Short mmCIF file of C-alpha atoms in Angstrom, two decimals:
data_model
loop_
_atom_site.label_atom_id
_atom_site.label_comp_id
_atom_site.label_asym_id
_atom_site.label_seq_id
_atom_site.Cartn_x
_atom_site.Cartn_y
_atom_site.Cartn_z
CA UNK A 1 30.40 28.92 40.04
CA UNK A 2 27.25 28.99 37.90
CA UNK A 3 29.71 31.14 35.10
CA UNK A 4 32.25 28.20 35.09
CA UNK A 5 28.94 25.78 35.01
CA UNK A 6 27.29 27.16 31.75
CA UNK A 7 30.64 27.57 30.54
CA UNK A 8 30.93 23.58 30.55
CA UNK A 9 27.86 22.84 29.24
CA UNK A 10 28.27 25.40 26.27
CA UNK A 11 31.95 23.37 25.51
CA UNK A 12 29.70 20.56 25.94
CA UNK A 13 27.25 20.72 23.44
CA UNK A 14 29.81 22.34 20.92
CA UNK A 15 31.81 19.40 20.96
CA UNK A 16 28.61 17.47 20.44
CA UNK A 17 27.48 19.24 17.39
CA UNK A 18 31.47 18.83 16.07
CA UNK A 19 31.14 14.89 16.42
CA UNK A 20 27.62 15.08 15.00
CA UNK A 21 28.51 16.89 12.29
CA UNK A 22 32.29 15.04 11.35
CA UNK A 23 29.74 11.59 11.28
CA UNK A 24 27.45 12.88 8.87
CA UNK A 25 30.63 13.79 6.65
CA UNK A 26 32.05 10.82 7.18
CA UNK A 27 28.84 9.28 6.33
CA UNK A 28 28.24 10.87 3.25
CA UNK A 29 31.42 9.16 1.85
CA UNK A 30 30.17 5.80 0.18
CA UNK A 31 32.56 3.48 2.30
CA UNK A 32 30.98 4.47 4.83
CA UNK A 33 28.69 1.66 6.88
CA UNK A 34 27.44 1.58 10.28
CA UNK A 35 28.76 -0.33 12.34
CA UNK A 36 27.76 -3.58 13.67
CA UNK A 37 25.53 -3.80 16.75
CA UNK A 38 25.20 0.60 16.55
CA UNK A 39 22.32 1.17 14.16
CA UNK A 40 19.22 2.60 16.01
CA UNK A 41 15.60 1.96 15.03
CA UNK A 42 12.49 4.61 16.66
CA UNK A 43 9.16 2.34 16.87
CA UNK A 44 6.39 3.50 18.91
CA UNK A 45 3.25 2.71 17.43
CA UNK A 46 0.74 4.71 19.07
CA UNK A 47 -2.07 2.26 18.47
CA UNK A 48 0.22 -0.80 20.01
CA UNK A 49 -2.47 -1.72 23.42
CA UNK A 50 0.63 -0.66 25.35
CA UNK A 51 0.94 2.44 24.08
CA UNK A 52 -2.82 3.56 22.88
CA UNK A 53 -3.37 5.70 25.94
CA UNK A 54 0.09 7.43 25.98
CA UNK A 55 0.69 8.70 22.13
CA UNK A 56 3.37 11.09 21.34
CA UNK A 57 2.46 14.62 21.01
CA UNK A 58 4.55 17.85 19.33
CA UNK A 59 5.58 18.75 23.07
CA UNK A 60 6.65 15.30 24.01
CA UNK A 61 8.58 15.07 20.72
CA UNK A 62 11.31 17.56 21.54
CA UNK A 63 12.97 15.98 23.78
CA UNK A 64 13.02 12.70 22.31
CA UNK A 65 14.76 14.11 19.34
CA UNK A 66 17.10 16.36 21.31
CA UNK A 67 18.69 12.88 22.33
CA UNK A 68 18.79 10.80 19.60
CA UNK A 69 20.05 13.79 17.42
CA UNK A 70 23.91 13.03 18.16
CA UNK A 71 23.12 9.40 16.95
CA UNK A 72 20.69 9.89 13.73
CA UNK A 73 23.61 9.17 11.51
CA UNK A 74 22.81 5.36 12.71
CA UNK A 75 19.22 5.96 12.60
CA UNK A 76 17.54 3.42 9.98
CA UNK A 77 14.26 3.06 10.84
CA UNK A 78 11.49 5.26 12.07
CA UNK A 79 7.90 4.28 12.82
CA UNK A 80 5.70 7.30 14.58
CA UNK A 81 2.43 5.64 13.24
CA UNK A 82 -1.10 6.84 14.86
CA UNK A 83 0.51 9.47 17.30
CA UNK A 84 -0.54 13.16 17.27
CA UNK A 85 1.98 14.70 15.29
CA UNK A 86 0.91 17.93 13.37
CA UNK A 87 3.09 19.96 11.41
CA UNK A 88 4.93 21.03 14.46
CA UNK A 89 5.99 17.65 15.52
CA UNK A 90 7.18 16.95 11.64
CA UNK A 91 9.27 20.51 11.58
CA UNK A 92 10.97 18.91 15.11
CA UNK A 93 11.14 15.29 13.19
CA UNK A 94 12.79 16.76 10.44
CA UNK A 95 16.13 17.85 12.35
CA UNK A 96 16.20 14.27 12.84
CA UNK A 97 15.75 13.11 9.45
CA UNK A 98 18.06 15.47 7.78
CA UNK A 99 21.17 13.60 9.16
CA UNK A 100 19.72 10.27 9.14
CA UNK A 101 21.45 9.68 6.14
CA UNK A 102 21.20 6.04 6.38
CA UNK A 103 17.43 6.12 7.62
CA UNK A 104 15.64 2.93 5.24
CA UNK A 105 11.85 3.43 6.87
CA UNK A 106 9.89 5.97 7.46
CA UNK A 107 6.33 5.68 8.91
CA UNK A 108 4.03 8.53 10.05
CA UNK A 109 0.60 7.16 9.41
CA UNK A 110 -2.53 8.04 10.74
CA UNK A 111 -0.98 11.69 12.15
CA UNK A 112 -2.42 14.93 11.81
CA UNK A 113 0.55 15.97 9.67
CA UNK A 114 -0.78 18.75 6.66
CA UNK A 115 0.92 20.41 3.62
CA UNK A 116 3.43 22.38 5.79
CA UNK A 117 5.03 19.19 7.73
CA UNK A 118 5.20 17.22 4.50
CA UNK A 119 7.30 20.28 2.91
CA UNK A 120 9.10 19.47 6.35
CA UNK A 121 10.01 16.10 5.78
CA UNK A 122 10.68 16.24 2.45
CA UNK A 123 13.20 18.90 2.49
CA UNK A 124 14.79 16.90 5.43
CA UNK A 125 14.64 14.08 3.44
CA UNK A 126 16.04 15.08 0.23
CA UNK A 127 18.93 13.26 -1.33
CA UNK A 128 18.80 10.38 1.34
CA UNK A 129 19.97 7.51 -1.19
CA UNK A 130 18.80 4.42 1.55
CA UNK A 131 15.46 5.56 1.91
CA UNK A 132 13.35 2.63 0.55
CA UNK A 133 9.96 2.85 2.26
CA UNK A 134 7.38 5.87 2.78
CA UNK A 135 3.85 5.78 4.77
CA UNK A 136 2.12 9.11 5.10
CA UNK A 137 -1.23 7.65 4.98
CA UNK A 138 -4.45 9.02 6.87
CA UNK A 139 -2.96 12.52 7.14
CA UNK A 140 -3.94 15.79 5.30
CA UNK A 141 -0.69 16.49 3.08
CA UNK A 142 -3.07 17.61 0.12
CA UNK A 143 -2.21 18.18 -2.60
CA UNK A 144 0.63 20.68 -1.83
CA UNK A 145 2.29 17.75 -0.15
CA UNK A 146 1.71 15.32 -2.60
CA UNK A 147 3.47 17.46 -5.28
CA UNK A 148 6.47 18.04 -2.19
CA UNK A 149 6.48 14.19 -2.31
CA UNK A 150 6.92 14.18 -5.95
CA UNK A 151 9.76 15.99 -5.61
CA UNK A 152 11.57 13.86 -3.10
CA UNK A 153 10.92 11.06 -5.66
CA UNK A 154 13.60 12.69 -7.85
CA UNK A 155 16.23 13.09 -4.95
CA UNK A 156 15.59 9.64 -3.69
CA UNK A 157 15.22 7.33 -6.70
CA UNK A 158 15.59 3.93 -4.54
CA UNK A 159 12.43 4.24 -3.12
CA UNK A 160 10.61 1.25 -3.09
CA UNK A 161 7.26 1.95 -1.70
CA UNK A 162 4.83 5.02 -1.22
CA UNK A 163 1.75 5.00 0.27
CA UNK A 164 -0.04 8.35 -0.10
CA UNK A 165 -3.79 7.03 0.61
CA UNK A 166 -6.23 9.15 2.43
CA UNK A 167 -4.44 12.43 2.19
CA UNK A 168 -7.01 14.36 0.84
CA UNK A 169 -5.16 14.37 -2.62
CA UNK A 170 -7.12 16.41 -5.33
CA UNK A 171 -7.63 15.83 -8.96
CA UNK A 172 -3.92 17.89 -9.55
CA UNK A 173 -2.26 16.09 -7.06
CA UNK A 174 -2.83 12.80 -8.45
CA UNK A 175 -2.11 13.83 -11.71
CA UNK A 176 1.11 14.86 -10.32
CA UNK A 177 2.05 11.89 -9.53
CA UNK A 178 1.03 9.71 -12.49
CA UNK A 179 2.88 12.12 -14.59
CA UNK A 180 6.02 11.63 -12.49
CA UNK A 181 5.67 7.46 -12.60
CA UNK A 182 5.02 8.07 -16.63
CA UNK A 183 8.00 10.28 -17.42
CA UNK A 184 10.78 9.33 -14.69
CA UNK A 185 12.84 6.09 -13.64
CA UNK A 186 12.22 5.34 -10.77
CA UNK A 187 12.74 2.40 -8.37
CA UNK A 188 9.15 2.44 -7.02
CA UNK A 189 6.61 -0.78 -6.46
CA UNK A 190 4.41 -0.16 -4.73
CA UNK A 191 2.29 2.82 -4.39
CA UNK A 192 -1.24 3.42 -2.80
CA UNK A 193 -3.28 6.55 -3.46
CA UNK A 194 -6.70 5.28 -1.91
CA UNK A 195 -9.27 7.69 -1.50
CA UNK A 196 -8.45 10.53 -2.90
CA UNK A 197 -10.80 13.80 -2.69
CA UNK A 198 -12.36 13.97 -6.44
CA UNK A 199 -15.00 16.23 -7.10
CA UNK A 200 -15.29 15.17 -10.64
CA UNK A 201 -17.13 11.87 -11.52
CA UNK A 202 -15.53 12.12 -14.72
CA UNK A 203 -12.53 9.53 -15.58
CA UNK A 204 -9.68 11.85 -16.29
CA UNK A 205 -7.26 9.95 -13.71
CA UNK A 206 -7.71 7.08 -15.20
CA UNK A 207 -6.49 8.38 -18.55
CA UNK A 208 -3.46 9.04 -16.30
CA UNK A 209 -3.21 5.80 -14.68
CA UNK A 210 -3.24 3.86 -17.67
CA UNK A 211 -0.76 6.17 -19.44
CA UNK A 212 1.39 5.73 -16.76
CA UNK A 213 0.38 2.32 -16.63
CA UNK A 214 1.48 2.16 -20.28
CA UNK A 215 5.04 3.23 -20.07
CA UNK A 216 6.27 2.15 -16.31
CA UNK A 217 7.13 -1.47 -15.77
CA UNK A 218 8.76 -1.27 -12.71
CA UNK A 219 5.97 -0.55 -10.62
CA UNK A 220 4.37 -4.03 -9.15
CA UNK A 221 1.39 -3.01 -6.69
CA UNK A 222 -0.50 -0.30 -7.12
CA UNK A 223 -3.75 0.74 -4.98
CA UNK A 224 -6.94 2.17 -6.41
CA UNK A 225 -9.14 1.65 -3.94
CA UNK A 226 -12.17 4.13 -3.69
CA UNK A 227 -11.15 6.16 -6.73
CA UNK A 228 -14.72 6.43 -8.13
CA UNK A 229 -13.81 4.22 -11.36
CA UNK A 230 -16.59 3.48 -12.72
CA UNK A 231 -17.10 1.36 -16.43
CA UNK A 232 -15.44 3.89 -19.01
CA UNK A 233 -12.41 4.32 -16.82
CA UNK A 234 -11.91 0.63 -16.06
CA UNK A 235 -11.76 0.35 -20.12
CA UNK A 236 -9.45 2.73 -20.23
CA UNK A 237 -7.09 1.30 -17.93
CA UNK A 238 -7.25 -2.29 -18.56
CA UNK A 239 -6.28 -1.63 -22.47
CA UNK A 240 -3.44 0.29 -21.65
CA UNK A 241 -2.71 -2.51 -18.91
CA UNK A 242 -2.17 -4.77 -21.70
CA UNK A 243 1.18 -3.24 -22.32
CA UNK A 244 2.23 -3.64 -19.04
CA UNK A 245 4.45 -7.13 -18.18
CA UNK A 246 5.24 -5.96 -14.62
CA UNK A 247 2.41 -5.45 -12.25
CA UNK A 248 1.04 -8.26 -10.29
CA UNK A 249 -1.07 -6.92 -7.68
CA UNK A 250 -4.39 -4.43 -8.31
CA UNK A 251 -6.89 -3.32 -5.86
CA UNK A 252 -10.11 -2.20 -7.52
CA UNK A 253 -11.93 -2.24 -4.16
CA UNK A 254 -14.69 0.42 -3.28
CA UNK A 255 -15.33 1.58 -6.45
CA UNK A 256 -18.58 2.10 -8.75
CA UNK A 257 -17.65 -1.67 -10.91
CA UNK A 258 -20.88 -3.12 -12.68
CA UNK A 259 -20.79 -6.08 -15.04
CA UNK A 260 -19.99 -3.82 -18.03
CA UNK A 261 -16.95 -3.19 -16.35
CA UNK A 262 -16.35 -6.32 -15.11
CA UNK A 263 -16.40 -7.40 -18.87
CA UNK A 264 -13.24 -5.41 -19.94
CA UNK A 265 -11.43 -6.96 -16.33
CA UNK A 266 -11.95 -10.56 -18.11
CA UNK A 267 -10.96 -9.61 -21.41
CA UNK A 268 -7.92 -8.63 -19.75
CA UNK A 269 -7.29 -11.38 -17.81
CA UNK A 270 -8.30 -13.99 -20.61
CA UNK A 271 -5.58 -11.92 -23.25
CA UNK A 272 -1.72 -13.83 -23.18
CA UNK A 273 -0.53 -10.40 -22.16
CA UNK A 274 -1.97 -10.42 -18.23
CA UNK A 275 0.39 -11.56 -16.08
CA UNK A 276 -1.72 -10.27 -12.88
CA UNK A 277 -1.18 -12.41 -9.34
CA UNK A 278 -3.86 -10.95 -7.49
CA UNK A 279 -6.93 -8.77 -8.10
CA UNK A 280 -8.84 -7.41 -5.63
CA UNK A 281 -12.05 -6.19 -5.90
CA UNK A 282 -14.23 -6.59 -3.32
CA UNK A 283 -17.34 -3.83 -2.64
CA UNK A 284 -18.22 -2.57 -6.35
CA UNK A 285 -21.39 -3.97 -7.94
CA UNK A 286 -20.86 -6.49 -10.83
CA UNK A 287 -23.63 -9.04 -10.01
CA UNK A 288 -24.33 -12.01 -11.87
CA UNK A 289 -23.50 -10.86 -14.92
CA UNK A 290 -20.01 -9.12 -14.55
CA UNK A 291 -19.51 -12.84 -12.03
CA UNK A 292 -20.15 -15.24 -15.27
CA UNK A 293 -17.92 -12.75 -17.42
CA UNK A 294 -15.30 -12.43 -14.90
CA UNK A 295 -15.53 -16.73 -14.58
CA UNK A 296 -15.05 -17.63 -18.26
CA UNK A 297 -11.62 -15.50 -17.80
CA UNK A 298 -11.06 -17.38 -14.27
CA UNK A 299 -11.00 -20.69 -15.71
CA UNK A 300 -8.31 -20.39 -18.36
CA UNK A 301 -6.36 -17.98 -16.69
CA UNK A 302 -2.29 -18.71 -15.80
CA UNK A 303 -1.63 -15.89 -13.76
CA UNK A 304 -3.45 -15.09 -11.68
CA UNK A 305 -2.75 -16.60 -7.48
CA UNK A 306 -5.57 -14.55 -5.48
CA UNK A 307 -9.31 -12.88 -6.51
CA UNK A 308 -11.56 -11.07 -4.28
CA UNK A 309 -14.85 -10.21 -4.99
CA UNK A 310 -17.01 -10.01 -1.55
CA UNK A 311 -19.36 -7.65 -0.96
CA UNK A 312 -20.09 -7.48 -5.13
CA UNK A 313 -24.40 -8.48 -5.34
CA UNK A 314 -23.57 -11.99 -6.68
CA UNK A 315 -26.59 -14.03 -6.42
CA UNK A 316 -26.45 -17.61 -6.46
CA UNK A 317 -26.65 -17.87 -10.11
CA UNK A 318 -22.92 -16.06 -10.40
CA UNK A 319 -21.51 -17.64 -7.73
CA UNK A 320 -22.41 -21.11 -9.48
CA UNK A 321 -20.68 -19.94 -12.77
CA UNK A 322 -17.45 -18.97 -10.29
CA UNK A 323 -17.58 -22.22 -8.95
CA UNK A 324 -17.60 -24.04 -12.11
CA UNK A 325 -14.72 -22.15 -13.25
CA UNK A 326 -12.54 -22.88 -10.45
CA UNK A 327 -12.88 -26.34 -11.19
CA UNK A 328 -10.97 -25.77 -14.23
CA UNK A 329 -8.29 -23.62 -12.35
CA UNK A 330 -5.13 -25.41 -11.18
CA UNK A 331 -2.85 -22.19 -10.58
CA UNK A 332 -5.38 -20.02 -8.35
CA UNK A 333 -5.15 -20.63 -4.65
CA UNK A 334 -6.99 -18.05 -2.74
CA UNK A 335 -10.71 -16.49 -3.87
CA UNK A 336 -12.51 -14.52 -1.60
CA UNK A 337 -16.07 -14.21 -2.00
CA UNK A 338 -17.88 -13.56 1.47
CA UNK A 339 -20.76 -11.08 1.65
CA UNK A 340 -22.50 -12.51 -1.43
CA UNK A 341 -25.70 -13.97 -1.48
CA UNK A 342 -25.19 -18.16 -1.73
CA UNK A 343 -27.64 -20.59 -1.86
CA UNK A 344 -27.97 -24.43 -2.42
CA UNK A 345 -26.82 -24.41 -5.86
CA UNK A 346 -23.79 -22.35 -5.50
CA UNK A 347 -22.81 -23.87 -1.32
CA UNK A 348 -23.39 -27.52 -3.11
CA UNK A 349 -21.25 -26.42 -5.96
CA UNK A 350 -18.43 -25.00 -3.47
CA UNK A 351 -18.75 -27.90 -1.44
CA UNK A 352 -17.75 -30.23 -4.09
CA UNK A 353 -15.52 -28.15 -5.10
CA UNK A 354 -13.52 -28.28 -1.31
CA UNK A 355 -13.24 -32.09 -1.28
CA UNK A 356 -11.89 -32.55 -5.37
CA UNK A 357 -8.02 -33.22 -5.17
CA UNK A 358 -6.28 -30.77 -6.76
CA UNK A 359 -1.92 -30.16 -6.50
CA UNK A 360 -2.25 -27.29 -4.66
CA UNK A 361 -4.37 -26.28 -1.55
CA UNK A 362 -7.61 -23.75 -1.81
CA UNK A 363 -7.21 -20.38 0.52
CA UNK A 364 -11.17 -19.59 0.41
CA UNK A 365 -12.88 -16.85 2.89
CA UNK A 366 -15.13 -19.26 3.68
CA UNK A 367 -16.24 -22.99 4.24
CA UNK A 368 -19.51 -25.08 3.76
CA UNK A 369 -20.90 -28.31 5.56
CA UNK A 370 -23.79 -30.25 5.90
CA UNK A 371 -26.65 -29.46 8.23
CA UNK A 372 -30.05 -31.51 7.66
CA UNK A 373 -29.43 -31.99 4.61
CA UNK A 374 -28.28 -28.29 3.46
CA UNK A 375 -24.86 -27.20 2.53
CA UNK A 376 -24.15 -24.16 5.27
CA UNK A 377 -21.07 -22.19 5.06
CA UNK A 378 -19.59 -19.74 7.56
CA UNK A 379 -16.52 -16.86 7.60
CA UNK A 380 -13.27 -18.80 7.88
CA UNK A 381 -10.14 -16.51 8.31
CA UNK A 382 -7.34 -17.80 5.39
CA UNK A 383 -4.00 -16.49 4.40
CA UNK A 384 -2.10 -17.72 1.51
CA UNK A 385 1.33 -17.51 2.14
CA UNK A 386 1.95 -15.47 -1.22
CA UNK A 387 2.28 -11.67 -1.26
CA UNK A 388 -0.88 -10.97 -2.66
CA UNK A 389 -1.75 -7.93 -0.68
CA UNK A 390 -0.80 -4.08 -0.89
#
């Protein structure tokens, strides 16, 4: 009995892997399109409340892709962010994603994922012509797995958006990557590659950036948050950004920015050739100098939708001259400029600023109003309906 039992389940599971198998043929020919009401998306966010206390682990893994593994032909998106996955959870992952031919999203943030299960999931991933969207961010894929990513650019051209950010990326790794933007076409946007592990406080990826920046106009959003630029590099890449029609959003937060640097950001920005939406760069260290350079660009600029500059040691004198130059601004909508020190000049300023019509609405990160006499302000929570974000 237990001879004719296994026997079944062996027939079983062969003619499982048979229809498995005939479904990735058939969907590797390009008429091929799931159909309606069968596609299959894997969300379980391990930092949703429901789920914070129950995030999946390698073990727990197994099983789940054991079932869906007949069905990952109609598999198109997968979001595994903040779980505890290490490299043994993305080796089990990955005999998912290799016939998940049709998979669009892929999100394994905030994992413990290193060089080995990025090698993982991009060999799994290679040649998957849908894929638009990667996260690996807040892992440890190194540098190893950065260049592993690189590769995967070249097999999957339509991707859209990669964000690589705290990965532990060295100088190599980024270099990598910049080098792969400058000399390939690619279909990529958006890319983030905050926080990478320097050791240098030299600017040689800069040089790269702007290079890269030089030659690719497809990409729209790019992240350099807490890249140690400091004044020489920000040259660097804002004269090389002049040859660039195509990117619209830059985040310059948590870097080393003084005014000197802040100079070359408004020659930029008051040159016919920026065509910037939104610059963010809140937490550098421009002051009121680099704030009454960056507010004689402000206030003849056409581009530009959203500016951030909190957290940046502008006294009130600074934030006066940004004030001014907003009056003088009819395309900007949203500034952010909390964490700052105001005072009666600059809140009066602001305050008059608020109650002038203008066509278009103002998105501040703050608001002012009368107490005794003094113009207060306090944290007010805005969101311009424009992408202006990475």
């Amino acid at each position: 009995e237990n001879f004719h039992r296994n026997k079944g389940i062996e027939i079983y599971l062969e003619e499982q892997a048979i229809q498995q198998q005939e479904e990735i043929e058939r969907a590797e020919n390009e008429d091929y399109e799931i159909e309606e009401g069968k596609s299959l998306d894997l969300i379980y966010r391990g930092n949703d409340k429901n789920n914070f206390s129950n995030r999946i682990s390698d073990d727990q893994l197994v099983p789940l892709v054991k079932v869906l593994e007949p069905h990952a032909v109609n598999i198109q998106h997968i979001d595994l962010r903040y779980n505890r996955l290490s490299d043994s959870g993305a080796g089990v992952l990955a005999e998912l994603l290799k016939p998940a031919v049709h998979l669009i999203t892929l999100s394994l943030q905030s994992n413990m994922i290193e060089e080995d299960g990025a090698t993982a999931i991009a060999d799994a991933l290679s040649g998957h012509e849908s894929m638009l969207y990667l996260n690996l961010n807040g892992n440890k894929i190194r540098t190893k797995g950065a260049n592993k990513i690189v590769e995967l650019l070249f097999s999957c051209p339509a991707i859209e958006e990669l964000d690589l950010g705290n990965n532990d990326i060295d100088h190599d790794g980024v270099i990598a990557i910049t080098t792969a933007l400058n000399r390939g076409r690619f279909a990529l946007r958006i890319l983030n590659l905050e926080n990478p592990s320097l050791n240098s406080v030299m600017q040689e990826t800069a040089i790269h950036f702007a290079k890269m920046l030089n030659n690719n106009q497809n990409l729209q959003k790019l992240s350099l948050r807490k890249f140690r630029l400091r004044c020489d590099g920000i040259y660097t890449i804002m004269n090389h950004l002049m040859e660039n029609s195509a990117l619209k959003v830059l985040d310059l937060s948590c870097n080393e920015i003084s005014a000197e640097g802040a100079e070359y950001i408004a020659r930029y920005l008051r040159s016919k050739f920026c065509n910037l939406e939104s610059l963010i760069m809140g937490v550098n260290k421009i002051g009121d100098i680099g704030a009454s350079n960056l507010a004689k660009a402000v206030a003849f600029n056409k581009s530009l939708i959203h500016v951030d500059l909190t957290s940046n040691s502008i006294n009130d004198e600074g934030l006066s001259r940004l004030a001014e130059a907003l009056f003088h601004n009819q395309k900007l909508l949203s500034f952010k400029l909390f964490g700052n020190n105001f005072d009666q000049q600059s809140l009066n300023l602001f305050h008059r600023l608020f109650e002038t019509p203008r066509d278009n609405e103002w998105y501040p990160d703050f608001t002012t109003y009368f107490v005794d006499n003094h113009v207060e302000m306090a944290y007010l929570e805005n969101h311009v309906v424009y992408d202006i974000e990475i």
